[in-house]
PDB file of C-alpha atoms in Angstrom:
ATOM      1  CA  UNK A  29     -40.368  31.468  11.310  1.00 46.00           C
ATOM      2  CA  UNK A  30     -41.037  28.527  13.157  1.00 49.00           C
ATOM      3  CA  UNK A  31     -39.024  27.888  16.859  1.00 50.00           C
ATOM      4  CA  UNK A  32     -39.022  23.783  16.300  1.00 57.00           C
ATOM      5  CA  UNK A  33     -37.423  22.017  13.761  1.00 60.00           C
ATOM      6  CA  UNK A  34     -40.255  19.405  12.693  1.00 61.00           C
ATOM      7  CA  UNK A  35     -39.287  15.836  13.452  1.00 62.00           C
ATOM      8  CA  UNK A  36     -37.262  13.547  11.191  1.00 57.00           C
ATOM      9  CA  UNK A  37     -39.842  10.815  10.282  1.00 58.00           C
ATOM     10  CA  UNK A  38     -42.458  14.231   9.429  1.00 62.00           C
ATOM     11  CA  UNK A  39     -40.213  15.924   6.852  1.00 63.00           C
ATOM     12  CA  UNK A  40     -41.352  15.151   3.794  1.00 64.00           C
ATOM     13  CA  UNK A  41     -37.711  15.250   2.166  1.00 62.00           C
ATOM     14  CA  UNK A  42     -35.946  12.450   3.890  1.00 66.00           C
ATOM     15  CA  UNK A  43     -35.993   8.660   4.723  1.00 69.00           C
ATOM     16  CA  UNK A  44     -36.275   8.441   8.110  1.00 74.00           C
ATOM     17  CA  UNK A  45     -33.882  11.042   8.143  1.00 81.00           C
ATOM     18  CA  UNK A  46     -30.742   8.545   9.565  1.00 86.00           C
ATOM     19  CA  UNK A  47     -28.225  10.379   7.271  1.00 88.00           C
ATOM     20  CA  UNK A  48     -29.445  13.824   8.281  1.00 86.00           C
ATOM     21  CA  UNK A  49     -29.279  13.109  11.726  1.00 85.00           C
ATOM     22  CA  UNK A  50     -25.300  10.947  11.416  1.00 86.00           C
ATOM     23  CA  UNK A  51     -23.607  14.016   9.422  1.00 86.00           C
ATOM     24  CA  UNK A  52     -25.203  16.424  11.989  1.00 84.00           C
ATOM     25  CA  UNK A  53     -24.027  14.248  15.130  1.00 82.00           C
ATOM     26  CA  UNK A  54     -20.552  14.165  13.041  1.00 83.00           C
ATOM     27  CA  UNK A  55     -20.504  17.929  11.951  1.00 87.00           C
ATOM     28  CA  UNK A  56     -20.246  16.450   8.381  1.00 89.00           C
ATOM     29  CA  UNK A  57     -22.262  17.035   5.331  1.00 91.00           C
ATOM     30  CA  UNK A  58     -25.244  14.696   5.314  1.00 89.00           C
ATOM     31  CA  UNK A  59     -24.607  13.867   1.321  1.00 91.00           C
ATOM     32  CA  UNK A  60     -21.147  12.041   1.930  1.00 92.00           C
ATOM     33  CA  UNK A  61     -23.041   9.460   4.087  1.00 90.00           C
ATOM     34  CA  UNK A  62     -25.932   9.106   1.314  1.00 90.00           C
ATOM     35  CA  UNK A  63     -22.956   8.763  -1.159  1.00 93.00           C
ATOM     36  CA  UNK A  64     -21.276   6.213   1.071  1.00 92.00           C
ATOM     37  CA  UNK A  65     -24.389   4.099   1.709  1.00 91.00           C
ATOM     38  CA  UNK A  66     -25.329   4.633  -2.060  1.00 92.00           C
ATOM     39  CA  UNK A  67     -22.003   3.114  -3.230  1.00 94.00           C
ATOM     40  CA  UNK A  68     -22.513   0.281  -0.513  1.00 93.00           C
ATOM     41  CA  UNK A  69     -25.452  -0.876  -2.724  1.00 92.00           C
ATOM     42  CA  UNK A  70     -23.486  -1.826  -5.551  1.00 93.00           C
ATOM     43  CA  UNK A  71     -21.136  -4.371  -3.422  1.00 93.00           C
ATOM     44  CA  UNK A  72     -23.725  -5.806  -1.274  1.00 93.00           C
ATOM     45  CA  UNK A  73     -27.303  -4.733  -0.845  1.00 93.00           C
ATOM     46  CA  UNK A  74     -28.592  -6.554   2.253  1.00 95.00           C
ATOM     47  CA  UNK A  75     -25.377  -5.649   4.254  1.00 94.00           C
ATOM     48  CA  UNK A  76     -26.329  -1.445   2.945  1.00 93.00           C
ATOM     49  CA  UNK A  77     -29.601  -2.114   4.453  1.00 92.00           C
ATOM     50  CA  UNK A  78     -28.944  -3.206   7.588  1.00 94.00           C
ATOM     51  CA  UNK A  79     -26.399  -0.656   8.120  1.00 92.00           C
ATOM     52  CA  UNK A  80     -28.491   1.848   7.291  1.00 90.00           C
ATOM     53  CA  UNK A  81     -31.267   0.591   9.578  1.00 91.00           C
ATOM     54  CA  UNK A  82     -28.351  -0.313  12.477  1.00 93.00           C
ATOM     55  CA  UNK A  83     -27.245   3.536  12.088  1.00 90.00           C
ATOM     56  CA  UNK A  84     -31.303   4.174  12.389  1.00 89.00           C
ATOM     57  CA  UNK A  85     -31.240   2.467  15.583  1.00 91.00           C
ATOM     58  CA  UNK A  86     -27.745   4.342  17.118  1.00 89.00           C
ATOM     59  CA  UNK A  87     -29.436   7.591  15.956  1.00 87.00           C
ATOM     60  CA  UNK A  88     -32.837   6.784  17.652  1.00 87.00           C
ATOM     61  CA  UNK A  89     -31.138   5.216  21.001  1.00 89.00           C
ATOM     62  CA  UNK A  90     -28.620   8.328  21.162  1.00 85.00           C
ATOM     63  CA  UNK A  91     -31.410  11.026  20.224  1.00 83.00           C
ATOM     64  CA  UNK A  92     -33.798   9.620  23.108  1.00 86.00           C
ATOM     65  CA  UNK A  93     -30.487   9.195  25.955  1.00 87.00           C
ATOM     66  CA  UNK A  94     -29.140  12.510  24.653  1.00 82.00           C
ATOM     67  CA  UNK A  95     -32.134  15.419  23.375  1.00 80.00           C
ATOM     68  CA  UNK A  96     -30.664  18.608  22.084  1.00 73.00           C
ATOM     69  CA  UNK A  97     -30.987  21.020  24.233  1.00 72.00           C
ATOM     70  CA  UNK A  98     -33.972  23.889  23.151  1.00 68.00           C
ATOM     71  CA  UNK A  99     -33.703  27.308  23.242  1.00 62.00           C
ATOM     72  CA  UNK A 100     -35.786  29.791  25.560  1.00 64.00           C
ATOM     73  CA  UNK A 101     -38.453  31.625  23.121  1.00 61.00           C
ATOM     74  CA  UNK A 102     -37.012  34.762  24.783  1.00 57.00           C
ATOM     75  CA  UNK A 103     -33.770  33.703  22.300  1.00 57.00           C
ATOM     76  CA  UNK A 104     -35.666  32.998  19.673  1.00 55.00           C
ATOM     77  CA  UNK A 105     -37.743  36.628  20.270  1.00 57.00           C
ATOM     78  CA  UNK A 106     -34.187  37.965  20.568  1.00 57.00           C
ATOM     79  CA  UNK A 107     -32.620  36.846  17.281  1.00 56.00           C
ATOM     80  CA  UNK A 108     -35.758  37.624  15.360  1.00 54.00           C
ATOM     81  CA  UNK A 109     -35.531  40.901  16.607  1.00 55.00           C
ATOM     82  CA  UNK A 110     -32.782  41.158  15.403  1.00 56.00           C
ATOM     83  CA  UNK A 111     -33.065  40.389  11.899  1.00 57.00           C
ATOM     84  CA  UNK A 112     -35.760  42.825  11.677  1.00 57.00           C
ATOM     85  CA  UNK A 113     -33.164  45.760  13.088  1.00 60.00           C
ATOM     86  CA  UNK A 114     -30.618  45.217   9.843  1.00 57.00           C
ATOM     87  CA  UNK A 115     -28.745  47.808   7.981  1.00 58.00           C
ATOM     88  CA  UNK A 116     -30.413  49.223   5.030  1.00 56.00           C
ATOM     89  CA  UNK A 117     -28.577  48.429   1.875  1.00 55.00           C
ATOM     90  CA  UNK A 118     -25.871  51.110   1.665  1.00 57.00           C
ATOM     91  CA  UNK A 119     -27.135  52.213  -1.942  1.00 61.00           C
ATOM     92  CA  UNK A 120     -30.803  52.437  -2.338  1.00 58.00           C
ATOM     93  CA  UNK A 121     -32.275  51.020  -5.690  1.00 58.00           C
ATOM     94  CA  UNK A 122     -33.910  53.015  -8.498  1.00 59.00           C
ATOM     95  CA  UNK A 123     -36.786  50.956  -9.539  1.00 58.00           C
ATOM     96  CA  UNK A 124     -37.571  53.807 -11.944  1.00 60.00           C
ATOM     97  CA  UNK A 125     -34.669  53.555 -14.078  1.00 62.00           C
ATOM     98  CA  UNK A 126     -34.282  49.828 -14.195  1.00 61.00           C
ATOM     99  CA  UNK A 127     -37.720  49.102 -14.665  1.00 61.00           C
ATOM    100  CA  UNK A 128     -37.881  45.057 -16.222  1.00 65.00           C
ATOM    101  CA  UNK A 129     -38.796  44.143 -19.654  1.00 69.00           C
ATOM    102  CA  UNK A 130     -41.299  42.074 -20.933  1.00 71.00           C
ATOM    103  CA  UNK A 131     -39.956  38.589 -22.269  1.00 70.00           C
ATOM    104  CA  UNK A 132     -40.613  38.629 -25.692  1.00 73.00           C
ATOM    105  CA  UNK A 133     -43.259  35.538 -27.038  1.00 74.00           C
ATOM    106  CA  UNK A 134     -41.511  32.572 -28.910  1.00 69.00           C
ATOM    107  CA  UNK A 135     -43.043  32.322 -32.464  1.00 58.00           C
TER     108      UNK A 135
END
């Protein structure tokens, strides 16, 4: 488990990441501002575009005045620790008894 998250422009799932980073400045989920931009295109695509860049530039401005704070590794040591310390499931699983089945082949 990595202790950084990697940076918005690296991920290889996003757009510059703008949404990800507005619903997580909000506390809202990041798909009602891709559905709200994504409707925008219908009415008027230049004016969805420059919002969406605009909002790029807030997140960028407010992301370089404002970092989020990091956590000490000793934290990060602490809570994996943790994990590794859970409960065992209450009742233990006979692998014997429920062994799986082969899928049968189609014809």
């Amino acid at each position: 488990m990595s202790a950084s998250h990697p940076s918005m422009l690296a991920r290889p799932d996003t757009l510059l990441g703008i949404c990800q980073a507005i619903g997580e400045d909000l506390g809202i989920n990041p798909t009602w501002v891709r559905a709200a931009l994504a409707c925008g295109v219908f009415f008027n695509l230049a004016a969805t575009v420059a919002i969406y860049l605009g909002l790029g530039l807030v997140v960028a401005v407010s992301r370089w005045l404002f970092p989020a704070p990091s956590r000490p590794i000793a934290d990060v040591v602490a809570v994996d620790a943790d994990a590794a310390q859970a409960e065992p499931a209450a009742e233990p699983i006979d692998q014997g008894t429920h062994a799986p089945q082969p899928l049968p082949l189609a014809a």
